[in-house]
mmCIF file of N, CA and C in Angstrom:
data_model
loop_
_atom_site.group_PDB
_atom_site.id
_atom_site.type_symbol
_atom_site.label_atom_id
_atom_site.label_comp_id
_atom_site.label_asym_id
_atom_site.label_seq_id
_atom_site.Cartn_x
_atom_site.Cartn_y
_atom_site.Cartn_z
ATOM 1 N N UNK A 11 -40.745 77.880 -44.021
ATOM 2 C CA UNK A 11 -41.405 78.961 -44.326
ATOM 3 C C UNK A 11 -40.549 79.830 -45.204
ATOM 4 N N UNK A 12 -41.206 80.300 -46.242
ATOM 5 C CA UNK A 12 -40.392 81.051 -47.131
ATOM 6 C C UNK A 12 -41.056 82.312 -47.648
ATOM 7 N N UNK A 13 -40.253 83.374 -47.849
ATOM 8 C CA UNK A 13 -40.946 84.670 -48.448
ATOM 9 C C UNK A 13 -41.061 84.555 -49.798
ATOM 10 N N UNK A 14 -42.191 85.009 -50.484
ATOM 11 C CA UNK A 14 -42.499 84.957 -51.872
ATOM 12 C C UNK A 14 -42.701 86.635 -52.335
ATOM 13 N N UNK A 15 -42.104 86.862 -53.354
ATOM 14 C CA UNK A 15 -42.239 88.210 -53.893
ATOM 15 C C UNK A 15 -42.718 88.254 -55.257
ATOM 16 N N UNK A 16 -43.825 88.987 -55.576
ATOM 17 C CA UNK A 16 -44.351 89.192 -56.934
ATOM 18 C C UNK A 16 -44.592 90.574 -57.351
ATOM 19 N N UNK A 17 -45.362 90.660 -58.631
ATOM 20 C CA UNK A 17 -45.835 91.833 -58.830
ATOM 21 C C UNK A 17 -46.883 91.736 -59.853
ATOM 22 N N UNK A 18 -47.512 92.949 -60.160
ATOM 23 C CA UNK A 18 -48.725 92.851 -60.910
ATOM 24 C C UNK A 18 -48.540 94.097 -61.970
ATOM 25 N N UNK A 19 -48.784 93.762 -63.222
ATOM 26 C CA UNK A 19 -48.604 94.848 -64.164
ATOM 27 C C UNK A 19 -50.050 94.757 -65.143
ATOM 28 N N UNK A 20 -50.478 95.798 -65.809
ATOM 29 C CA UNK A 20 -51.414 95.732 -66.733
ATOM 30 C C UNK A 20 -50.869 95.367 -68.080
ATOM 31 N N UNK A 21 -51.912 95.028 -69.143
ATOM 32 C CA UNK A 21 -51.504 94.717 -70.381
ATOM 33 C C UNK A 21 -50.499 95.735 -70.983
ATOM 34 N N UNK A 22 -50.233 96.865 -70.556
ATOM 35 C CA UNK A 22 -49.410 97.668 -71.025
ATOM 36 C C UNK A 22 -47.910 97.625 -70.413
ATOM 37 N N UNK A 23 -47.808 96.837 -69.318
ATOM 38 C CA UNK A 23 -46.615 96.879 -68.526
ATOM 39 C C UNK A 23 -46.523 97.805 -67.540
ATOM 40 N N UNK A 24 -47.568 98.577 -67.144
ATOM 41 C CA UNK A 24 -47.560 99.464 -66.233
ATOM 42 C C UNK A 24 -47.870 98.836 -64.826
ATOM 43 N N UNK A 25 -47.204 99.228 -63.644
ATOM 44 C CA UNK A 25 -47.493 98.586 -62.494
ATOM 45 C C UNK A 25 -48.951 98.754 -61.962
ATOM 46 N N UNK A 26 -49.705 97.878 -61.332
ATOM 47 C CA UNK A 26 -51.077 97.975 -60.869
ATOM 48 C C UNK A 26 -51.042 98.109 -59.426
ATOM 49 N N UNK A 27 -51.467 99.321 -58.881
ATOM 50 C CA UNK A 27 -51.563 99.498 -57.463
ATOM 51 C C UNK A 27 -52.913 99.097 -57.040
ATOM 52 N N UNK A 28 -52.968 98.351 -55.955
ATOM 53 C CA UNK A 28 -54.290 97.947 -55.408
ATOM 54 C C UNK A 28 -54.943 96.630 -55.899
ATOM 55 N N UNK A 29 -54.117 95.853 -56.771
ATOM 56 C CA UNK A 29 -54.489 94.603 -57.322
ATOM 57 C C UNK A 29 -54.642 93.663 -56.231
ATOM 58 N N UNK A 30 -55.873 92.816 -56.142
ATOM 59 C CA UNK A 30 -56.172 91.846 -55.223
ATOM 60 C C UNK A 30 -55.296 90.598 -55.522
ATOM 61 N N UNK A 31 -54.527 90.105 -54.663
ATOM 62 C CA UNK A 31 -53.710 88.775 -54.469
ATOM 63 C C UNK A 31 -54.553 87.662 -53.882
ATOM 64 N N UNK A 32 -54.722 86.617 -54.401
ATOM 65 C CA UNK A 32 -55.323 85.503 -53.663
ATOM 66 C C UNK A 32 -54.485 84.189 -54.057
ATOM 67 N N UNK A 33 -54.405 83.549 -52.813
ATOM 68 C CA UNK A 33 -53.254 82.295 -52.912
ATOM 69 C C UNK A 33 -54.152 81.040 -52.543
ATOM 70 N N UNK A 34 -53.976 80.084 -53.209
ATOM 71 C CA UNK A 34 -54.692 78.756 -52.759
ATOM 72 C C UNK A 34 -53.495 77.667 -52.640
ATOM 73 N N UNK A 35 -53.667 76.744 -51.971
ATOM 74 C CA UNK A 35 -52.951 75.495 -51.877
ATOM 75 C C UNK A 35 -53.273 74.831 -53.214
ATOM 76 N N UNK A 36 -52.308 74.362 -54.032
ATOM 77 C CA UNK A 36 -52.537 73.754 -55.259
ATOM 78 C C UNK A 36 -53.143 72.520 -55.378
ATOM 79 N N UNK A 37 -52.827 71.768 -54.090
ATOM 80 C CA UNK A 37 -53.255 70.244 -53.892
ATOM 81 C C UNK A 37 -54.656 70.303 -53.325
ATOM 82 N N UNK A 38 -55.017 71.073 -52.311
ATOM 83 C CA UNK A 38 -56.253 71.121 -51.625
ATOM 84 C C UNK A 38 -57.339 72.066 -52.237
ATOM 85 N N UNK A 39 -56.712 72.904 -52.915
ATOM 86 C CA UNK A 39 -57.851 74.064 -53.547
ATOM 87 C C UNK A 39 -58.244 75.011 -52.531
ATOM 88 N N UNK A 40 -57.784 74.885 -51.361
ATOM 89 C CA UNK A 40 -58.230 75.869 -50.125
ATOM 90 C C UNK A 40 -57.351 77.126 -50.145
ATOM 91 N N UNK A 41 -57.761 78.168 -49.472
ATOM 92 C CA UNK A 41 -57.090 79.308 -49.290
ATOM 93 C C UNK A 41 -55.912 78.934 -48.594
ATOM 94 N N UNK A 42 -54.707 79.586 -48.792
ATOM 95 C CA UNK A 42 -53.447 79.253 -48.188
ATOM 96 C C UNK A 42 -53.298 80.155 -46.984
ATOM 97 N N UNK A 43 -52.482 79.529 -45.989
ATOM 98 C CA UNK A 43 -52.343 80.054 -44.754
ATOM 99 C C UNK A 43 -50.974 81.048 -45.282
ATOM 100 N N UNK A 44 -51.272 82.420 -44.938
ATOM 101 C CA UNK A 44 -50.265 83.391 -45.410
ATOM 102 C C UNK A 44 -49.894 84.119 -44.164
ATOM 103 N N UNK A 45 -48.453 84.644 -44.279
ATOM 104 C CA UNK A 45 -47.793 85.350 -42.899
ATOM 105 C C UNK A 45 -47.290 86.395 -43.504
ATOM 106 N N UNK A 46 -47.125 87.382 -42.527
ATOM 107 C CA UNK A 46 -46.419 88.804 -42.908
ATOM 108 C C UNK A 46 -44.908 88.441 -42.799
ATOM 109 N N UNK A 47 -44.545 87.723 -41.881
ATOM 110 C CA UNK A 47 -43.197 87.554 -41.598
ATOM 111 C C UNK A 47 -42.875 86.072 -41.673
ATOM 112 N N UNK A 48 -42.033 85.511 -40.910
ATOM 113 C CA UNK A 48 -41.409 84.120 -40.911
ATOM 114 C C UNK A 48 -42.372 83.083 -39.909
ATOM 115 N N UNK A 49 -43.793 83.231 -40.482
ATOM 116 C CA UNK A 49 -44.499 82.178 -39.873
ATOM 117 C C UNK A 49 -44.984 82.857 -38.441
ATOM 118 N N UNK A 50 -44.898 83.914 -38.048
ATOM 119 C CA UNK A 50 -45.362 84.349 -36.813
ATOM 120 C C UNK A 50 -46.701 85.175 -36.825
ATOM 121 N N UNK A 51 -46.644 86.030 -37.625
ATOM 122 C CA UNK A 51 -47.735 86.944 -37.845
ATOM 123 C C UNK A 51 -48.460 86.778 -39.129
ATOM 124 N N UNK A 52 -49.840 86.166 -38.646
ATOM 125 C CA UNK A 52 -50.775 85.789 -39.963
ATOM 126 C C UNK A 52 -51.118 87.003 -40.728
ATOM 127 N N UNK A 53 -51.203 87.024 -41.865
ATOM 128 C CA UNK A 53 -51.773 88.101 -42.870
ATOM 129 C C UNK A 53 -53.128 87.986 -42.745
ATOM 130 N N UNK A 54 -53.646 89.150 -42.267
ATOM 131 C CA UNK A 54 -55.000 89.407 -41.900
ATOM 132 C C UNK A 54 -55.634 90.453 -43.180
ATOM 133 N N UNK A 55 -56.752 90.106 -43.546
ATOM 134 C CA UNK A 55 -57.285 90.819 -44.699
ATOM 135 C C UNK A 55 -56.787 90.674 -46.053
ATOM 136 N N UNK A 56 -57.187 91.600 -46.912
ATOM 137 C CA UNK A 56 -56.813 91.346 -48.347
ATOM 138 C C UNK A 56 -55.238 91.545 -48.379
ATOM 139 N N UNK A 57 -54.706 90.947 -49.486
ATOM 140 C CA UNK A 57 -53.369 91.060 -49.720
ATOM 141 C C UNK A 57 -53.235 91.869 -51.118
ATOM 142 N N UNK A 58 -52.854 93.185 -51.127
ATOM 143 C CA UNK A 58 -52.931 94.031 -52.135
ATOM 144 C C UNK A 58 -51.475 94.482 -52.558
ATOM 145 N N UNK A 59 -51.432 94.796 -53.790
ATOM 146 C CA UNK A 59 -50.273 95.278 -54.413
ATOM 147 C C UNK A 59 -49.980 96.675 -54.009
ATOM 148 N N UNK A 60 -48.714 97.191 -53.740
ATOM 149 C CA UNK A 60 -48.396 98.549 -53.354
ATOM 150 C C UNK A 60 -48.235 99.564 -54.488
ATOM 151 N N UNK A 61 -48.011 100.728 -54.316
ATOM 152 C CA UNK A 61 -47.960 101.840 -55.448
ATOM 153 C C UNK A 61 -47.114 101.255 -56.651
ATOM 154 N N UNK A 62 -46.151 100.330 -56.357
ATOM 155 C CA UNK A 62 -45.259 100.008 -57.529
ATOM 156 C C UNK A 62 -45.731 98.630 -58.135
ATOM 157 N N UNK A 63 -46.820 98.034 -57.598
ATOM 158 C CA UNK A 63 -47.418 96.779 -58.140
ATOM 159 C C UNK A 63 -46.833 95.587 -57.475
ATOM 160 N N UNK A 64 -45.886 95.766 -56.436
ATOM 161 C CA UNK A 64 -45.328 94.776 -55.658
ATOM 162 C C UNK A 64 -46.202 94.145 -54.493
ATOM 163 N N UNK A 65 -45.985 92.781 -54.366
ATOM 164 C CA UNK A 65 -46.669 92.161 -53.156
ATOM 165 C C UNK A 65 -45.631 91.207 -52.596
ATOM 166 N N UNK A 66 -45.768 90.921 -51.309
ATOM 167 C CA UNK A 66 -45.054 89.684 -50.757
ATOM 168 C C UNK A 66 -45.802 88.982 -49.786
ATOM 169 N N UNK A 67 -45.428 87.873 -49.316
ATOM 170 C CA UNK A 67 -46.004 87.048 -48.290
ATOM 171 C C UNK A 67 -45.072 86.016 -47.971
ATOM 172 N N UNK A 68 -45.200 85.226 -46.669
ATOM 173 C CA UNK A 68 -44.634 84.260 -46.415
ATOM 174 C C UNK A 68 -45.526 82.952 -46.418
ATOM 175 N N UNK A 69 -45.200 81.722 -46.682
ATOM 176 C CA UNK A 69 -46.023 80.518 -46.705
ATOM 177 C C UNK A 69 -45.017 79.490 -46.354
ATOM 178 N N UNK A 70 -45.743 78.225 -46.052
ATOM 179 C CA UNK A 70 -45.105 77.123 -45.650
ATOM 180 C C UNK A 70 -44.568 76.501 -46.956
ATOM 181 N N UNK A 71 -43.634 75.455 -47.019
ATOM 182 C CA UNK A 71 -43.362 74.652 -48.155
ATOM 183 C C UNK A 71 -44.505 74.067 -48.647
ATOM 184 N N UNK A 72 -44.669 74.141 -49.880
ATOM 185 C CA UNK A 72 -45.888 73.617 -50.743
ATOM 186 C C UNK A 72 -45.904 74.086 -52.011
ATOM 187 N N UNK A 73 -46.895 73.671 -52.761
ATOM 188 C CA UNK A 73 -47.313 74.213 -54.187
ATOM 189 C C UNK A 73 -48.621 75.234 -53.928
ATOM 190 N N UNK A 74 -48.391 76.214 -54.699
ATOM 191 C CA UNK A 74 -49.473 77.444 -54.556
ATOM 192 C C UNK A 74 -49.887 77.693 -55.803
ATOM 193 N N UNK A 75 -51.367 78.239 -56.119
ATOM 194 C CA UNK A 75 -51.812 78.714 -57.143
ATOM 195 C C UNK A 75 -52.041 80.277 -56.746
ATOM 196 N N UNK A 76 -51.470 81.228 -57.532
ATOM 197 C CA UNK A 76 -51.532 82.783 -57.218
ATOM 198 C C UNK A 76 -52.302 83.409 -58.280
ATOM 199 N N UNK A 77 -53.314 84.114 -57.744
ATOM 200 C CA UNK A 77 -54.255 84.869 -58.692
ATOM 201 C C UNK A 77 -54.220 86.416 -58.502
ATOM 202 N N UNK A 78 -54.076 87.017 -59.460
ATOM 203 C CA UNK A 78 -54.093 88.573 -59.429
ATOM 204 C C UNK A 78 -55.265 89.075 -60.047
ATOM 205 N N UNK A 79 -56.116 89.894 -59.364
ATOM 206 C CA UNK A 79 -57.042 90.475 -59.988
ATOM 207 C C UNK A 79 -56.904 92.039 -59.842
ATOM 208 N N UNK A 80 -56.991 92.695 -61.039
ATOM 209 C CA UNK A 80 -56.932 94.045 -61.109
ATOM 210 C C UNK A 80 -58.242 94.416 -61.798
ATOM 211 N N UNK A 81 -58.251 95.922 -62.086
ATOM 212 C CA UNK A 81 -59.526 96.279 -62.737
ATOM 213 C C UNK A 81 -59.897 95.873 -63.996
ATOM 214 N N UNK A 82 -58.899 95.499 -64.858
ATOM 215 C CA UNK A 82 -58.903 94.993 -66.205
ATOM 216 C C UNK A 82 -59.221 93.415 -66.345
ATOM 217 N N UNK A 83 -58.457 92.635 -65.491
ATOM 218 C CA UNK A 83 -58.412 91.332 -65.750
ATOM 219 C C UNK A 83 -57.808 90.363 -64.553
ATOM 220 N N UNK A 84 -58.021 89.298 -64.609
ATOM 221 C CA UNK A 84 -57.503 88.314 -63.596
ATOM 222 C C UNK A 84 -56.270 87.500 -64.317
ATOM 223 N N UNK A 85 -55.208 87.457 -63.581
ATOM 224 C CA UNK A 85 -54.180 86.450 -64.097
ATOM 225 C C UNK A 85 -53.767 85.396 -63.077
ATOM 226 N N UNK A 86 -53.252 84.409 -63.557
ATOM 227 C CA UNK A 86 -52.885 83.377 -62.566
ATOM 228 C C UNK A 86 -51.403 82.897 -62.756
ATOM 229 N N UNK A 87 -50.767 82.502 -61.725
ATOM 230 C CA UNK A 87 -49.629 81.720 -61.705
ATOM 231 C C UNK A 87 -49.984 80.445 -60.901
ATOM 232 N N UNK A 88 -49.858 79.327 -61.783
ATOM 233 C CA UNK A 88 -50.355 77.910 -61.123
ATOM 234 C C UNK A 88 -49.087 77.069 -60.867
ATOM 235 N N UNK A 89 -49.401 76.309 -59.645
ATOM 236 C CA UNK A 89 -48.332 75.400 -59.351
ATOM 237 C C UNK A 89 -46.946 75.961 -58.854
ATOM 238 N N UNK A 90 -46.941 77.245 -58.290
ATOM 239 C CA UNK A 90 -45.794 77.775 -57.773
ATOM 240 C C UNK A 90 -45.159 77.042 -56.622
ATOM 241 N N UNK A 91 -43.906 76.625 -56.593
ATOM 242 C CA UNK A 91 -43.287 75.951 -55.553
ATOM 243 C C UNK A 91 -42.720 77.037 -54.480
ATOM 244 N N UNK A 92 -43.146 76.944 -53.322
ATOM 245 C CA UNK A 92 -42.415 77.763 -52.370
ATOM 246 C C UNK A 92 -41.646 76.675 -51.299
ATOM 247 N N UNK A 93 -40.494 76.851 -51.348
ATOM 248 C CA UNK A 93 -39.498 75.877 -50.551
ATOM 249 C C UNK A 93 -38.333 76.566 -50.051
ATOM 250 N N UNK A 94 -38.456 76.178 -48.586
ATOM 251 C CA UNK A 94 -37.202 76.735 -47.788
ATOM 252 C C UNK A 94 -36.483 75.545 -47.321
ATOM 253 N N UNK A 95 -35.168 75.296 -48.018
ATOM 254 C CA UNK A 95 -34.426 74.169 -47.660
ATOM 255 C C UNK A 95 -33.974 74.073 -46.191
ATOM 256 N N UNK A 96 -34.052 75.048 -45.290
ATOM 257 C CA UNK A 96 -33.516 75.168 -44.044
ATOM 258 C C UNK A 96 -34.909 74.879 -43.102
ATOM 259 N N UNK A 97 -35.986 74.781 -43.535
ATOM 260 C CA UNK A 97 -37.114 74.406 -42.933
ATOM 261 C C UNK A 97 -37.280 72.959 -42.461
ATOM 262 N N UNK A 98 -37.245 72.779 -41.236
ATOM 263 C CA UNK A 98 -37.171 71.417 -40.740
ATOM 264 C C UNK A 98 -38.614 70.652 -40.901
ATOM 265 N N UNK A 99 -39.578 71.609 -40.804
ATOM 266 C CA UNK A 99 -40.911 70.762 -41.064
ATOM 267 C C UNK A 99 -41.261 70.506 -42.623
ATOM 268 N N UNK A 100 -41.783 69.254 -42.654
ATOM 269 C CA UNK A 100 -41.830 68.774 -43.974
ATOM 270 C C UNK A 100 -43.449 68.990 -44.292
ATOM 271 N N UNK A 101 -43.661 69.395 -45.492
ATOM 272 C CA UNK A 101 -44.912 69.741 -46.110
ATOM 273 C C UNK A 101 -45.817 68.345 -46.684
ATOM 274 N N UNK A 102 -44.838 67.324 -46.903
ATOM 275 C CA UNK A 102 -45.194 66.190 -47.603
ATOM 276 C C UNK A 102 -45.150 66.287 -49.218
ATOM 277 N N UNK A 103 -44.560 67.382 -49.602
ATOM 278 C CA UNK A 103 -44.526 67.536 -50.876
ATOM 279 C C UNK A 103 -43.060 67.053 -51.403
ATOM 280 N N UNK A 104 -42.937 66.438 -52.513
ATOM 281 C CA UNK A 104 -41.649 66.050 -52.918
ATOM 282 C C UNK A 104 -41.119 67.059 -53.865
ATOM 283 N N UNK A 105 -39.915 67.546 -53.778
ATOM 284 C CA UNK A 105 -39.324 68.504 -54.729
ATOM 285 C C UNK A 105 -38.203 67.870 -55.488
#
C-alpha cells in the first residue's frame, strides 16, 4: 500500500478546486480500490481536489490510470506505477 499525491491545474496553470479524480486499474480497467490511509479506511464517495488543487489516496501495488475532470477539460495519467517496496503482499505486477 502506497500513498499517491497529485494536483490539478487549468490550462493557465491555476490550481483547480473541486476537480473530480477517478482512478482505474490499468490492467482490468475496473475502478480501483482506494483508501484514505494505509489500507484501513476505504475512500467513500468522490475524490475531489482541495482548494490548492491537490489530492491524495492510498492504493495497493499496481498500475493505475488517473483521470482528472474539471469544469473545462479531462486530463489523464496512464500507466502510473504505485509501488511500496516494504509491502509484503504481491500484486502480481512485475516492476
